[in-house]
Amino acid sequence: MKRFNFLFIPLIILFTGCQEDAEKFIETDLPTEAAQLFNISTAWSESLYFALITFEEFQAIDSTSSLPGCPNLIIENDTRKVFLDFDIENECLQTGTKKRSGKLILEFSLVGGTNPTWVLEYDNYSFDGNRIRGIRTFRKDISNDIIENFNPITFKTEKDLTTVFTGNLKHKKGITNSIGIISGGIITGKNAAGREFSIDIPFNRLMLSTCFQNNELIPVTGTETWIIERGSNKKAIHELKYELIDSCNVAANVLLSDGRKLLLNP
């Protein structure tokens, strides 16, 4: 019995030490955690412009130079499918430098009506070196807002760090995307470290069409609240705010849960 007690005491010390080390690691790694969440938010929204173009608007496009990344455009009128192929190089004079590969496939419902539905599918798709897989579903409601759901989307970095997340969001856009897209809702998932997280987006996140068309993909206004579970009913909360400097030049500023401030984009 005494032997057991002597063995047990070092184990308690070791466990406590490891727990403290883990907490210190989380404390000092908050900027990395915030950067990962920023990448998730950007990966979700970078293809939103494509997703909210109607089938009829795609039919009217005579040049893909106004589409982010200038993809090759194929339209199947009988199936109402649209293929955006980023593996075929087109002349593309845009200020944004983000790169894509693979395809985006949009499939619009064959049945018309006041509340159409459609889906966006990622086909071997990569954005800025990160792979994105899954299907996003959209429908227009009676107020002309666009409701989006997806379950799940898989995001994998170049270093094979994988995040899986789901979303329930709402969008409002100007006629033919002429002004921009206002979005809000919630994204939930599990990050590469296995921690559950949520991204809460008030309905004030504005992305301008002119910025999208130049492959400049940061919202010009809006806020996001990032909540990451820590276990034992603990959580870290980071606050992101987009601040327009000029034109499509935006600062993505985050207030970390420990009070530090961080600029997440150059």
mmCIF file of C-alpha atoms in Angstrom:
data_model
loop_
_atom_site.group_PDB
_atom_site.id
_atom_site.type_symbol
_atom_site.label_atom_id
_atom_site.label_comp_id
_atom_site.label_asym_id
_atom_site.label_seq_id
_atom_site.Cartn_x
_atom_site.Cartn_y
_atom_site.Cartn_z
ATOM 1 C CA MET A 1 0.000 0.000 0.000
ATOM 2 C CA LYS A 2 2.825 2.424 0.849
ATOM 3 C CA ARG A 3 4.550 1.592 -2.454
ATOM 4 C CA PHE A 4 1.389 2.549 -4.288
ATOM 5 C CA ASN A 5 1.231 5.927 -2.522
ATOM 6 C CA PHE A 6 4.849 6.736 -3.360
ATOM 7 C CA LEU A 7 4.238 5.883 -7.000
ATOM 8 C CA PHE A 8 0.990 7.782 -7.136
ATOM 9 C CA ILE A 9 2.429 11.104 -5.904
ATOM 10 C CA PRO A 10 4.918 11.511 -8.818
ATOM 11 C CA LEU A 11 2.130 10.621 -11.224
ATOM 12 C CA ILE A 12 -0.007 13.453 -9.821
ATOM 13 C CA ILE A 13 2.912 15.873 -10.166
ATOM 14 C CA LEU A 14 3.600 14.685 -13.724
ATOM 15 C CA PHE A 15 -0.054 14.974 -14.731
ATOM 16 C CA THR A 16 -0.346 18.458 -13.210
ATOM 17 C CA GLY A 17 2.833 19.565 -14.952
ATOM 18 C CA CYS A 18 1.614 18.267 -18.305
ATOM 19 C CA GLN A 19 -1.724 20.008 -17.825
ATOM 20 C CA GLU A 20 0.022 23.303 -17.052
ATOM 21 C CA ASP A 21 2.299 22.853 -20.087
ATOM 22 C CA ALA A 22 -0.749 22.246 -22.295
ATOM 23 C CA GLU A 23 -2.435 25.373 -20.982
ATOM 24 C CA LYS A 24 0.743 27.394 -21.594
ATOM 25 C CA PHE A 25 0.915 26.031 -25.132
ATOM 26 C CA ILE A 26 -2.667 27.118 -25.784
ATOM 27 C CA GLU A 27 -1.903 30.553 -24.318
ATOM 28 C CA THR A 28 1.162 31.134 -26.505
ATOM 29 C CA ASP A 29 -0.382 29.623 -29.648
ATOM 30 C CA LEU A 30 -3.431 31.884 -29.881
ATOM 31 C CA PRO A 31 -2.155 33.784 -32.964
ATOM 32 C CA THR A 32 -1.778 30.506 -34.866
ATOM 33 C CA GLU A 33 -5.246 29.416 -33.805
ATOM 34 C CA ALA A 34 -6.706 32.751 -34.948
ATOM 35 C CA ALA A 35 -4.911 32.532 -38.298
ATOM 36 C CA GLN A 36 -6.388 29.064 -38.869
ATOM 37 C CA LEU A 37 -9.909 30.314 -38.156
ATOM 38 C CA PHE A 38 -9.355 33.268 -40.480
ATOM 39 C CA ASN A 39 -8.369 30.821 -43.229
ATOM 40 C CA ILE A 40 -11.559 28.811 -42.618
ATOM 41 C CA SER A 41 -13.703 31.938 -42.839
ATOM 42 C CA THR A 42 -11.933 33.031 -46.036
ATOM 43 C CA ALA A 43 -12.216 29.568 -47.610
ATOM 44 C CA TRP A 44 -15.961 29.583 -47.030
ATOM 45 C CA SER A 45 -16.522 33.052 -48.488
ATOM 46 C CA GLU A 46 -14.062 33.170 -51.402
ATOM 47 C CA SER A 47 -16.392 31.201 -53.724
ATOM 48 C CA LEU A 48 -19.572 32.916 -52.536
ATOM 49 C CA TYR A 49 -19.659 35.266 -55.524
ATOM 50 C CA PHE A 50 -19.830 32.299 -57.925
ATOM 51 C CA ALA A 51 -22.522 30.616 -55.836
ATOM 52 C CA LEU A 52 -24.853 33.612 -55.952
ATOM 53 C CA ILE A 53 -24.769 34.194 -59.711
ATOM 54 C CA THR A 54 -28.003 32.942 -61.248
ATOM 55 C CA PHE A 55 -28.115 30.528 -64.171
ATOM 56 C CA GLU A 56 -29.462 33.297 -66.411
ATOM 57 C CA GLU A 57 -26.635 35.614 -65.349
ATOM 58 C CA PHE A 58 -24.088 32.931 -66.246
ATOM 59 C CA GLN A 59 -25.735 32.610 -69.664
ATOM 60 C CA ALA A 60 -25.307 36.349 -70.231
ATOM 61 C CA ILE A 61 -21.562 36.389 -69.411
ATOM 62 C CA ASP A 62 -19.499 37.060 -72.552
ATOM 63 C CA SER A 63 -16.114 37.176 -70.807
ATOM 64 C CA THR A 64 -14.833 35.479 -67.662
ATOM 65 C CA SER A 65 -12.504 38.385 -66.915
ATOM 66 C CA SER A 66 -15.044 39.624 -64.364
ATOM 67 C CA LEU A 67 -15.057 36.294 -62.493
ATOM 68 C CA PRO A 68 -12.505 35.870 -59.694
ATOM 69 C CA GLY A 69 -9.529 33.928 -61.078
ATOM 70 C CA CYS A 70 -10.888 34.072 -64.668
ATOM 71 C CA PRO A 71 -11.977 30.405 -64.921
ATOM 72 C CA ASN A 72 -12.984 28.619 -68.097
ATOM 73 C CA LEU A 73 -16.797 28.682 -68.226
ATOM 74 C CA ILE A 74 -18.942 25.820 -69.541
ATOM 75 C CA ILE A 75 -22.755 25.945 -69.447
ATOM 76 C CA GLU A 76 -25.055 22.979 -70.023
ATOM 77 C CA ASN A 77 -28.461 24.429 -70.858
ATOM 78 C CA ASP A 78 -30.334 21.112 -70.798
ATOM 79 C CA THR A 79 -29.097 20.071 -67.337
ATOM 80 C CA ARG A 80 -28.767 23.634 -66.027
ATOM 81 C CA LYS A 81 -25.225 22.953 -64.870
ATOM 82 C CA VAL A 82 -22.354 25.435 -64.831
ATOM 83 C CA PHE A 83 -18.705 24.348 -64.730
ATOM 84 C CA LEU A 84 -15.958 26.749 -63.640
ATOM 85 C CA ASP A 85 -12.597 25.214 -64.539
ATOM 86 C CA PHE A 86 -9.542 26.819 -62.943
ATOM 87 C CA ASP A 87 -7.064 24.354 -64.479
ATOM 88 C CA ILE A 88 -7.405 26.022 -67.893
ATOM 89 C CA GLU A 89 -5.429 29.259 -68.039
ATOM 90 C CA ASN A 90 -7.195 32.321 -69.429
ATOM 91 C CA GLU A 91 -5.890 35.838 -69.761
ATOM 92 C CA CYS A 92 -6.591 37.357 -66.369
ATOM 93 C CA LEU A 93 -5.712 40.915 -65.392
ATOM 94 C CA GLN A 94 -6.836 41.176 -61.790
ATOM 95 C CA THR A 95 -5.182 42.810 -58.805
ATOM 96 C CA GLY A 96 -5.798 39.928 -56.408
ATOM 97 C CA THR A 97 -3.178 37.193 -56.269
ATOM 98 C CA LYS A 98 -5.135 34.271 -54.781
ATOM 99 C CA LYS A 99 -4.819 31.108 -56.880
ATOM 100 C CA ARG A 100 -7.344 28.333 -57.523
ATOM 101 C CA SER A 101 -7.226 24.933 -59.176
ATOM 102 C CA GLY A 102 -9.803 22.258 -59.920
ATOM 103 C CA LYS A 103 -13.456 22.971 -60.640
ATOM 104 C CA LEU A 104 -16.554 24.470 -59.120
ATOM 105 C CA ILE A 105 -19.806 22.904 -60.329
ATOM 106 C CA LEU A 106 -23.141 24.663 -59.936
ATOM 107 C CA GLU A 107 -26.366 22.765 -60.555
ATOM 108 C CA PHE A 108 -29.612 24.718 -60.695
ATOM 109 C CA SER A 109 -33.057 23.198 -60.184
ATOM 110 C CA LEU A 110 -34.865 22.313 -63.396
ATOM 111 C CA VAL A 111 -38.192 23.422 -61.963
ATOM 112 C CA GLY A 112 -38.675 27.188 -61.980
ATOM 113 C CA GLY A 113 -40.618 29.223 -59.477
ATOM 114 C CA THR A 114 -40.270 32.016 -56.976
ATOM 115 C CA ASN A 115 -38.132 29.973 -54.554
ATOM 116 C CA PRO A 116 -35.412 28.308 -56.661
ATOM 117 C CA THR A 117 -32.766 25.979 -55.243
ATOM 118 C CA TRP A 118 -29.261 25.158 -56.401
ATOM 119 C CA VAL A 119 -26.007 23.594 -55.197
ATOM 120 C CA LEU A 120 -22.301 24.328 -55.473
ATOM 121 C CA GLU A 121 -19.914 21.369 -55.474
ATOM 122 C CA TYR A 122 -16.135 21.430 -55.069
ATOM 123 C CA ASP A 123 -14.468 19.109 -57.595
ATOM 124 C CA ASN A 124 -10.786 18.495 -56.757
ATOM 125 C CA TYR A 125 -10.745 22.161 -55.807
ATOM 126 C CA SER A 126 -7.945 24.092 -54.129
ATOM 127 C CA PHE A 127 -7.779 27.717 -53.044
ATOM 128 C CA ASP A 128 -4.445 29.314 -52.195
ATOM 129 C CA GLY A 129 -2.948 25.824 -51.777
ATOM 130 C CA ASN A 130 -5.694 24.572 -49.440
ATOM 131 C CA ARG A 131 -8.052 21.790 -50.547
ATOM 132 C CA ILE A 132 -11.802 22.190 -50.068
ATOM 133 C CA ARG A 133 -14.351 19.364 -50.418
ATOM 134 C CA GLY A 134 -18.110 19.221 -50.049
ATOM 135 C CA ILE A 135 -21.423 20.525 -51.360
ATOM 136 C CA ARG A 136 -23.189 23.776 -50.453
ATOM 137 C CA THR A 137 -26.967 24.131 -50.858
ATOM 138 C CA PHE A 138 -28.801 27.392 -51.553
ATOM 139 C CA ARG A 139 -32.433 28.445 -51.793
ATOM 140 C CA LYS A 140 -34.234 31.752 -52.172
ATOM 141 C CA ASP A 141 -36.905 32.454 -49.572
ATOM 142 C CA ILE A 142 -40.087 34.523 -49.858
ATOM 143 C CA SER A 143 -38.260 37.698 -48.784
ATOM 144 C CA ASN A 144 -35.743 37.223 -51.612
ATOM 145 C CA ASP A 145 -32.932 36.419 -49.172
ATOM 146 C CA ILE A 146 -30.723 33.452 -49.968
ATOM 147 C CA ILE A 147 -30.449 30.690 -47.369
ATOM 148 C CA GLU A 148 -27.299 28.556 -47.379
ATOM 149 C CA ASN A 149 -26.650 25.231 -45.641
ATOM 150 C CA PHE A 150 -23.777 22.783 -45.847
ATOM 151 C CA ASN A 151 -22.941 19.627 -43.921
ATOM 152 C CA PRO A 152 -20.030 19.162 -43.925
ATOM 153 C CA ILE A 153 -17.216 20.984 -45.728
ATOM 154 C CA THR A 154 -13.695 19.576 -45.376
ATOM 155 C CA PHE A 155 -10.759 21.987 -45.420
ATOM 156 C CA LYS A 156 -7.223 20.586 -45.643
ATOM 157 C CA THR A 157 -4.072 22.716 -45.607
ATOM 158 C CA GLU A 158 -0.877 22.093 -47.553
ATOM 159 C CA LYS A 159 0.484 20.529 -44.341
ATOM 160 C CA ASP A 160 -2.515 18.124 -44.227
ATOM 161 C CA LEU A 161 -4.142 19.806 -41.221
ATOM 162 C CA THR A 162 -7.850 19.033 -41.583
ATOM 163 C CA THR A 163 -10.874 21.000 -40.362
ATOM 164 C CA VAL A 164 -14.477 19.868 -40.871
ATOM 165 C CA PHE A 165 -17.321 22.353 -40.500
ATOM 166 C CA THR A 166 -21.020 22.918 -41.185
ATOM 167 C CA GLY A 167 -22.922 26.134 -41.775
ATOM 168 C CA ASN A 168 -26.292 27.862 -41.685
ATOM 169 C CA LEU A 169 -26.180 31.305 -43.269
ATOM 170 C CA LYS A 170 -28.238 33.985 -44.981
ATOM 171 C CA HIS A 171 -27.221 36.297 -47.821
ATOM 172 C CA LYS A 172 -28.675 39.358 -49.494
ATOM 173 C CA LYS A 173 -27.287 40.617 -52.776
ATOM 174 C CA GLY A 174 -27.870 43.574 -55.061
ATOM 175 C CA ILE A 175 -29.384 43.156 -58.495
ATOM 176 C CA THR A 176 -26.959 41.096 -60.632
ATOM 177 C CA ASN A 177 -24.435 41.363 -57.757
ATOM 178 C CA SER A 178 -23.977 45.039 -58.738
ATOM 179 C CA ILE A 179 -23.266 46.266 -55.213
ATOM 180 C CA GLY A 180 -22.218 43.293 -53.175
ATOM 181 C CA ILE A 181 -23.252 40.543 -50.800
ATOM 182 C CA ILE A 182 -24.283 40.960 -47.161
ATOM 183 C CA SER A 183 -23.990 37.749 -45.140
ATOM 184 C CA GLY A 184 -24.620 36.466 -41.644
ATOM 185 C CA GLY A 185 -25.096 33.202 -39.771
ATOM 186 C CA ILE A 186 -23.071 30.587 -37.963
ATOM 187 C CA ILE A 187 -20.384 28.070 -38.884
ATOM 188 C CA THR A 188 -19.527 25.236 -36.481
ATOM 189 C CA GLY A 189 -16.963 22.478 -36.663
ATOM 190 C CA LYS A 190 -13.876 20.783 -35.296
ATOM 191 C CA ASN A 191 -10.423 22.183 -36.009
ATOM 192 C CA ALA A 192 -7.188 20.354 -36.778
ATOM 193 C CA ALA A 193 -6.405 20.085 -33.035
ATOM 194 C CA GLY A 194 -9.741 18.328 -32.443
ATOM 195 C CA ARG A 195 -11.321 21.294 -30.682
ATOM 196 C CA GLU A 196 -14.915 22.282 -31.411
ATOM 197 C CA PHE A 197 -15.356 25.847 -32.629
ATOM 198 C CA SER A 198 -17.989 28.218 -33.930
ATOM 199 C CA ILE A 199 -17.842 31.336 -36.107
ATOM 200 C CA ASP A 200 -20.726 33.687 -35.353
ATOM 201 C CA ILE A 201 -21.306 36.243 -38.130
ATOM 202 C CA PRO A 202 -23.828 39.070 -37.531
ATOM 203 C CA PHE A 203 -25.796 40.052 -40.645
ATOM 204 C CA ASN A 204 -23.391 42.879 -41.490
ATOM 205 C CA ARG A 205 -20.555 41.173 -43.353
ATOM 206 C CA LEU A 206 -20.296 43.008 -46.693
ATOM 207 C CA MET A 207 -18.250 41.854 -49.675
ATOM 208 C CA LEU A 208 -18.226 44.210 -52.663
ATOM 209 C CA SER A 209 -18.747 42.889 -56.197
ATOM 210 C CA THR A 210 -16.007 45.146 -57.575
ATOM 211 C CA CYS A 211 -13.545 43.589 -55.124
ATOM 212 C CA PHE A 212 -14.690 40.051 -55.975
ATOM 213 C CA GLN A 213 -14.242 40.811 -59.689
ATOM 214 C CA ASN A 214 -10.641 41.822 -59.024
ATOM 215 C CA ASN A 215 -10.035 38.664 -56.956
ATOM 216 C CA GLU A 216 -9.811 40.788 -53.789
ATOM 217 C CA LEU A 217 -11.647 38.581 -51.317
ATOM 218 C CA ILE A 218 -11.699 40.223 -47.887
ATOM 219 C CA PRO A 219 -15.017 41.705 -46.651
ATOM 220 C CA VAL A 220 -14.944 45.500 -46.515
ATOM 221 C CA THR A 221 -17.033 45.699 -43.328
ATOM 222 C CA GLY A 222 -18.340 43.308 -40.700
ATOM 223 C CA THR A 223 -17.420 41.411 -37.567
ATOM 224 C CA GLU A 224 -17.017 37.780 -36.545
ATOM 225 C CA THR A 225 -16.877 36.101 -33.141
ATOM 226 C CA TRP A 226 -14.776 32.946 -32.939
ATOM 227 C CA ILE A 227 -15.429 30.602 -30.005
ATOM 228 C CA ILE A 228 -13.137 27.611 -29.358
ATOM 229 C CA GLU A 229 -13.889 24.987 -26.727
ATOM 230 C CA ARG A 230 -11.085 24.278 -24.272
ATOM 231 C CA GLY A 231 -12.681 21.460 -22.253
ATOM 232 C CA SER A 232 -13.966 21.546 -18.669
ATOM 233 C CA ASN A 233 -16.564 24.131 -19.737
ATOM 234 C CA LYS A 234 -13.823 26.582 -20.714
ATOM 235 C CA LYS A 235 -13.639 28.442 -24.013
ATOM 236 C CA ALA A 236 -11.548 31.038 -25.795
ATOM 237 C CA ILE A 237 -13.275 33.884 -27.613
ATOM 238 C CA HIS A 238 -11.597 35.926 -30.360
ATOM 239 C CA GLU A 239 -13.215 38.960 -32.005
ATOM 240 C CA LEU A 240 -12.524 39.827 -35.661
ATOM 241 C CA LYS A 241 -13.309 43.189 -37.249
ATOM 242 C CA TYR A 242 -12.890 44.116 -40.911
ATOM 243 C CA GLU A 243 -11.866 47.739 -41.456
ATOM 244 C CA LEU A 244 -11.858 49.319 -44.919
ATOM 245 C CA ILE A 245 -8.756 51.401 -45.591
ATOM 246 C CA ASP A 246 -9.454 52.363 -49.194
ATOM 247 C CA SER A 247 -10.953 50.736 -52.293
ATOM 248 C CA CYS A 248 -10.596 46.967 -51.662
ATOM 249 C CA ASN A 249 -7.746 47.392 -49.191
ATOM 250 C CA VAL A 250 -9.027 46.005 -45.887
ATOM 251 C CA ALA A 251 -7.450 45.332 -42.493
ATOM 252 C CA ALA A 252 -8.604 42.140 -40.752
ATOM 253 C CA ASN A 253 -7.989 42.924 -37.075
ATOM 254 C CA VAL A 254 -8.563 40.370 -34.344
ATOM 255 C CA LEU A 255 -8.723 40.867 -30.595
ATOM 256 C CA LEU A 256 -7.446 37.634 -29.045
ATOM 257 C CA SER A 257 -8.979 36.168 -25.924
ATOM 258 C CA ASP A 258 -5.940 37.217 -23.882
ATOM 259 C CA GLY A 259 -6.271 40.871 -24.924
ATOM 260 C CA ARG A 260 -3.601 40.925 -27.608
ATOM 261 C CA LYS A 261 -4.378 42.556 -30.976
ATOM 262 C CA LEU A 262 -3.336 40.970 -34.254
ATOM 263 C CA LEU A 263 -3.509 41.935 -37.935
ATOM 264 C CA LEU A 264 -4.337 38.765 -39.864
ATOM 265 C CA ASN A 265 -3.682 39.982 -43.402
ATOM 266 C CA PRO A 266 -0.656 41.894 -44.759
#
